[in-house]
Short mmCIF file of C-alpha atoms in Angstrom, two decimals:
data_model
loop_
_atom_site.label_atom_id
_atom_site.label_comp_id
_atom_site.label_asym_id
_atom_site.label_seq_id
_atom_site.Cartn_x
_atom_site.Cartn_y
_atom_site.Cartn_z
CA MET A 206 93.23 144.77 85.40
CA LEU A 207 93.36 146.53 88.74
CA VAL A 208 92.13 150.11 89.19
CA THR A 209 92.43 151.60 92.66
CA PHE A 210 91.18 154.81 94.27
CA SER A 211 93.08 156.17 97.26
CA GLY A 212 93.21 159.57 98.85
CA MET A 213 92.63 161.92 101.72
CA VAL A 214 89.57 162.25 103.91
CA GLY A 215 86.72 163.75 101.90
CA SER A 216 88.53 163.46 98.57
CA GLY A 217 85.76 161.40 96.98
CA LYS A 218 87.15 157.86 96.85
CA THR A 219 83.80 156.07 97.01
CA THR A 220 82.04 158.55 94.73
CA ASN A 221 84.68 158.35 92.02
CA ALA A 222 85.06 154.57 92.27
CA LYS A 223 81.32 154.15 91.65
CA LYS A 224 81.36 156.67 88.81
CA THR A 225 84.16 154.66 87.26
CA LEU A 226 82.02 151.53 87.55
CA ARG A 227 79.22 153.20 85.61
CA TRP A 228 81.66 154.49 82.99
CA LEU A 229 83.20 151.05 82.50
CA CYS A 230 79.78 149.42 82.22
CA ALA A 231 78.81 152.00 79.58
CA GLN A 232 81.95 151.00 77.65
CA GLY A 233 80.79 147.38 77.58
CA HIS A 234 82.94 145.98 80.41
CA GLU A 235 81.86 144.08 83.50
CA PRO A 236 83.96 145.45 86.36
CA TYR A 237 83.94 144.10 89.87
CA TYR A 238 83.70 146.57 92.75
CA ILE A 239 85.68 145.75 95.89
CA ARG A 240 85.81 147.61 99.18
CA PHE A 241 89.38 146.97 100.18
CA ARG A 242 88.95 147.20 103.94
CA LEU A 243 86.25 144.49 103.93
CA ILE A 244 88.59 141.82 102.55
CA ASN A 245 89.52 139.31 105.25
CA TRP A 246 90.56 135.68 105.46
CA ARG A 247 86.93 134.54 105.28
CA SER A 248 86.73 136.22 101.87
CA LEU A 249 88.90 133.43 100.46
CA TRP A 250 86.04 130.95 100.91
CA ARG A 251 83.22 133.31 99.97
CA THR A 252 82.14 133.12 96.33
CA PRO A 253 81.81 136.63 94.86
CA ALA A 254 78.45 137.73 93.48
CA HIS A 255 78.04 137.23 89.73
CA ALA A 256 77.38 140.92 89.09
CA PRO A 257 78.60 142.87 92.13
CA TRP A 258 78.92 146.10 90.17
CA ARG A 259 75.12 146.34 89.99
CA GLU A 260 74.63 147.69 93.46
CA LYS A 261 71.22 147.91 95.03
CA GLU A 262 70.21 151.53 95.36
CA THR A 263 67.07 151.01 97.41
CA ALA A 264 68.80 151.95 100.64
CA ALA A 265 70.30 155.01 98.99
CA ARG A 266 66.82 156.29 98.09
CA THR A 267 65.69 156.09 101.71
CA PRO A 268 66.30 159.48 103.32
CA LYS A 269 68.49 159.29 106.39
CA PRO A 270 67.73 161.39 109.46
CA GLN A 271 69.79 164.57 109.42
CA ALA A 272 71.94 165.29 112.43
CA HIS A 273 71.96 168.69 114.05
CA PRO A 274 74.32 170.92 112.03
CA HIS A 275 76.39 171.70 115.14
CA ALA A 276 76.48 168.13 116.44
CA VAL A 277 79.90 167.08 115.12
CA THR A 278 81.60 164.16 116.79
CA PRO A 279 85.39 164.59 116.66
CA ARG A 280 87.26 161.81 114.87
CA PRO A 281 91.00 161.12 114.86
CA ALA A 282 93.00 161.26 111.63
CA THR A 283 96.16 159.47 112.69
CA SER A 284 99.13 160.91 110.81
CA ASP A 285 102.18 160.16 112.96
CA LYS A 286 102.26 156.37 113.31
CA ARG A 287 105.64 154.60 113.36
CA LEU A 288 106.26 151.80 110.89
CA THR A 289 107.72 149.11 113.13
CA PHE A 290 108.87 145.67 112.02
CA ALA A 291 105.83 144.07 113.69
CA ILE A 292 103.48 146.34 111.72
CA PHE A 293 105.50 145.58 108.60
CA LEU A 294 104.86 141.85 109.08
CA GLY A 295 101.15 142.55 109.60
CA TYR A 296 100.89 144.40 106.30
CA LEU A 297 102.91 141.68 104.60
CA GLY A 298 100.26 139.22 105.74
CA ARG A 299 97.54 141.46 104.28
CA ILE A 300 99.40 141.57 100.99
CA VAL A 301 99.52 137.77 100.90
CA LEU A 302 95.79 137.70 101.69
CA PHE A 303 94.97 140.11 98.87
CA ARG A 304 97.06 138.15 96.38
CA LEU A 305 95.29 134.92 97.34
CA PHE A 306 91.88 136.61 97.15
CA VAL A 307 92.53 137.85 93.62
CA ALA A 308 94.08 134.56 92.49
CA LEU A 309 91.07 132.56 93.73
CA HIS A 310 88.23 134.83 92.63
CA HIS A 311 89.30 137.64 90.30
CA ARG A 312 92.39 136.62 88.35
CA ARG A 313 90.84 137.50 84.98
CA HIS A 314 88.46 140.25 86.08
CA LEU A 315 88.55 144.01 85.82
CA LEU A 316 88.64 145.24 89.41
CA VAL A 317 87.76 148.68 90.77
CA VAL A 318 89.00 148.88 94.34
CA ASN A 319 87.73 151.51 96.76
CA ARG A 320 90.84 152.27 98.86
CA TYR A 321 94.08 150.31 98.72
CA PHE A 322 97.31 149.81 100.66
CA TYR A 323 98.30 153.39 99.83
CA ASP A 324 95.56 154.70 102.13
CA SER A 325 97.03 152.83 105.09
CA PHE A 326 100.57 153.97 104.39
CA THR A 327 99.64 157.67 104.47
CA HIS A 328 99.16 157.40 108.24
CA PHE A 329 102.86 156.81 108.83
CA ARG A 330 105.38 159.56 109.41
CA LEU A 331 108.52 158.02 107.92
CA VAL A 332 111.26 159.64 109.96
CA THR A 333 113.98 156.98 109.76
CA VAL A 334 115.76 155.26 106.90
CA ARG A 335 114.64 151.90 108.30
CA GLU A 336 110.97 152.91 108.07
CA GLN A 337 111.45 154.12 104.53
CA LYS A 338 113.02 150.80 103.53
CA LEU A 339 110.18 148.86 105.14
CA LEU A 340 107.63 150.89 103.17
CA HIS A 341 109.65 150.37 99.98
CA TRP A 342 109.54 146.59 100.49
CA LEU A 343 105.80 146.64 101.16
CA LEU A 344 105.12 148.61 97.99
CA LYS A 345 107.25 146.15 96.04
CA ALA A 346 105.40 143.18 97.50
CA ALA A 347 101.88 144.55 96.92
CA PRO A 348 100.20 143.95 93.53
CA GLN A 349 100.87 146.94 91.28
CA PRO A 350 97.64 148.46 89.90
CA GLU A 351 97.50 149.20 86.19
CA LEU A 352 95.91 152.48 87.28
CA ALA A 353 96.39 153.80 90.81
CA ILE A 354 94.55 157.08 91.30
CA LEU A 355 95.48 159.25 94.27
CA LEU A 356 92.80 161.82 95.09
CA VAL A 357 94.20 164.87 96.86
CA LEU A 358 92.76 168.16 98.06
CA LYS A 359 93.68 171.05 100.29
CA PRO A 360 93.39 170.37 104.04
CA GLU A 361 90.93 173.28 104.30
CA THR A 362 88.68 171.67 101.69
CA SER A 363 88.95 168.32 103.45
CA HIS A 364 88.01 169.93 106.77
CA ARG A 365 85.02 171.68 105.20
CA ARG A 366 83.73 168.38 103.83
CA ARG A 367 84.60 166.37 106.95
CA PRO A 368 84.44 168.81 109.90
CA ALA A 369 84.76 165.96 112.40
CA TYR A 370 88.50 165.85 111.67
CA ALA A 371 90.80 168.51 113.13
CA LEU A 372 92.40 170.78 110.57
CA GLU A 373 95.87 170.29 112.08
CA GLU A 374 95.62 166.53 111.67
CA LEU A 375 94.40 166.89 108.10
CA GLN A 376 97.37 169.12 107.30
CA ARG A 377 99.81 166.46 108.51
CA LEU A 378 97.88 163.78 106.67
CA SER A 379 98.07 165.89 103.50
CA GLU A 380 101.85 166.07 103.84
CA ASN A 381 102.08 162.30 104.26
CA THR A 382 99.82 161.72 101.26
CA LEU A 383 101.88 163.93 98.96
CA ALA A 384 105.11 162.38 100.25
CA LEU A 385 103.82 158.94 99.29
CA LYS A 386 104.27 159.90 95.64
CA ASN A 387 108.04 159.76 96.23
CA TYR A 388 107.78 156.06 97.11
CA ALA A 389 105.08 155.09 94.59
CA PRO A 390 105.71 156.95 91.32
CA ASN A 391 102.93 154.96 89.64
CA LEU A 392 100.32 156.99 91.53
CA ARG A 393 98.28 159.28 89.27
CA VAL A 394 97.35 162.41 91.22
CA VAL A 395 93.89 163.89 90.69
CA ILE A 396 93.00 167.10 92.55
CA THR A 397 89.42 167.10 93.85
CA ASP A 398 89.01 170.59 95.34
CA VAL A 399 86.95 171.56 92.27
CA ILE A 400 84.49 168.69 91.84
CA SER A 401 83.38 169.69 88.34
CA ALA A 402 86.85 168.95 86.92
CA VAL A 403 87.36 165.55 88.57
CA ASP A 404 85.29 163.43 86.17
CA ARG A 405 87.26 164.64 83.15
CA GLN A 406 90.60 163.94 84.84
CA VAL A 407 89.61 160.45 85.94
CA GLU A 408 88.17 159.59 82.53
CA LYS A 409 91.36 160.83 80.86
CA GLU A 410 93.46 158.54 83.05
CA LEU A 411 91.14 155.60 82.33
CA ARG A 412 91.22 156.14 78.58
CA THR A 413 95.01 156.42 78.60
CA ILE A 414 95.55 153.16 80.48
CA PHE A 415 92.92 151.31 78.43
CA LYS A 416 94.49 152.46 75.19
CA ALA A 417 97.91 151.26 76.32
CA SER A 418 96.50 147.94 77.56
CA GLU A 419 94.61 147.29 74.32
CA LYS A 420 97.75 148.09 72.31
CA ASN A 421 99.75 145.60 74.38
CA SER A 422 97.03 142.98 73.92
CA ARG A 423 97.17 143.37 70.14
CA ASN A 424 100.97 143.12 70.17
CA ASP A 425 100.89 139.99 72.33
CA SER A 426 98.14 138.28 70.33
CA PRO A 427 98.30 139.58 66.75
CA LEU A 428 96.12 136.76 65.39
CA GLU A 429 93.31 137.14 67.91
CA GLY A 430 90.39 139.53 67.81
CA GLY A 431 90.72 142.61 69.98
CA GLN A 432 87.25 142.46 71.54
CA GLY A 433 87.32 142.75 75.30
CA GLY A 434 91.11 142.76 75.43
CA VAL A 435 91.29 144.73 78.67
CA ALA A 436 88.49 142.95 80.47
CA GLN A 437 89.90 139.54 79.53
CA SER A 438 93.51 140.26 80.40
CA ALA A 439 94.85 138.43 83.44
CA MET A 440 95.83 140.51 86.40
CA ALA A 441 99.56 140.18 87.02
CA ILE A 442 100.26 139.36 90.65
#
């Protein structure tokens, strides 16, 4: 099973992915946590850790030096890239890489992925029919998550949480992110402006997809026990 977290700057992708790990562990599963942008060709020959979801928190307990409140280094939030054929081929190669990575190391694992292809595609302003078709083909080629969560928030909220990004760029990025739903209807939108409501929404989506997956497992294997049906199911790629 593949669960992915994508979304805007400051929407809480890492936070919610790790919360999901803890929730899944509490339910008796053994999920694997993957940072999508760190997967490269060398990952194909690197054996994954036996229990990567048990992250070391020693570094997190060490207080980091606080920067001056007014010392904000501007960062770009590219939102008007053009999806050329050369870039299309590059992403197609990344899709092949990800499929190989999962097939070699995680075919029968429950994966929680921090960021996914959706995050890259939100940086493109699809102004031509050709670009839209290229994106459609990429989405078809990429492995389809059983649960793809898209975290969204108002540009003003994003700017307040990440002041290094210009508000104008965040507004354009917000438009691209919401438009992505037209090309990937499987995305489950979770609004993160109000943090207190996010956990309930994410847990609701998880319970819904687990219930459906367990029902399918029972229908496919009526003579087998249902224990660990979701965790043991093979990821379809």
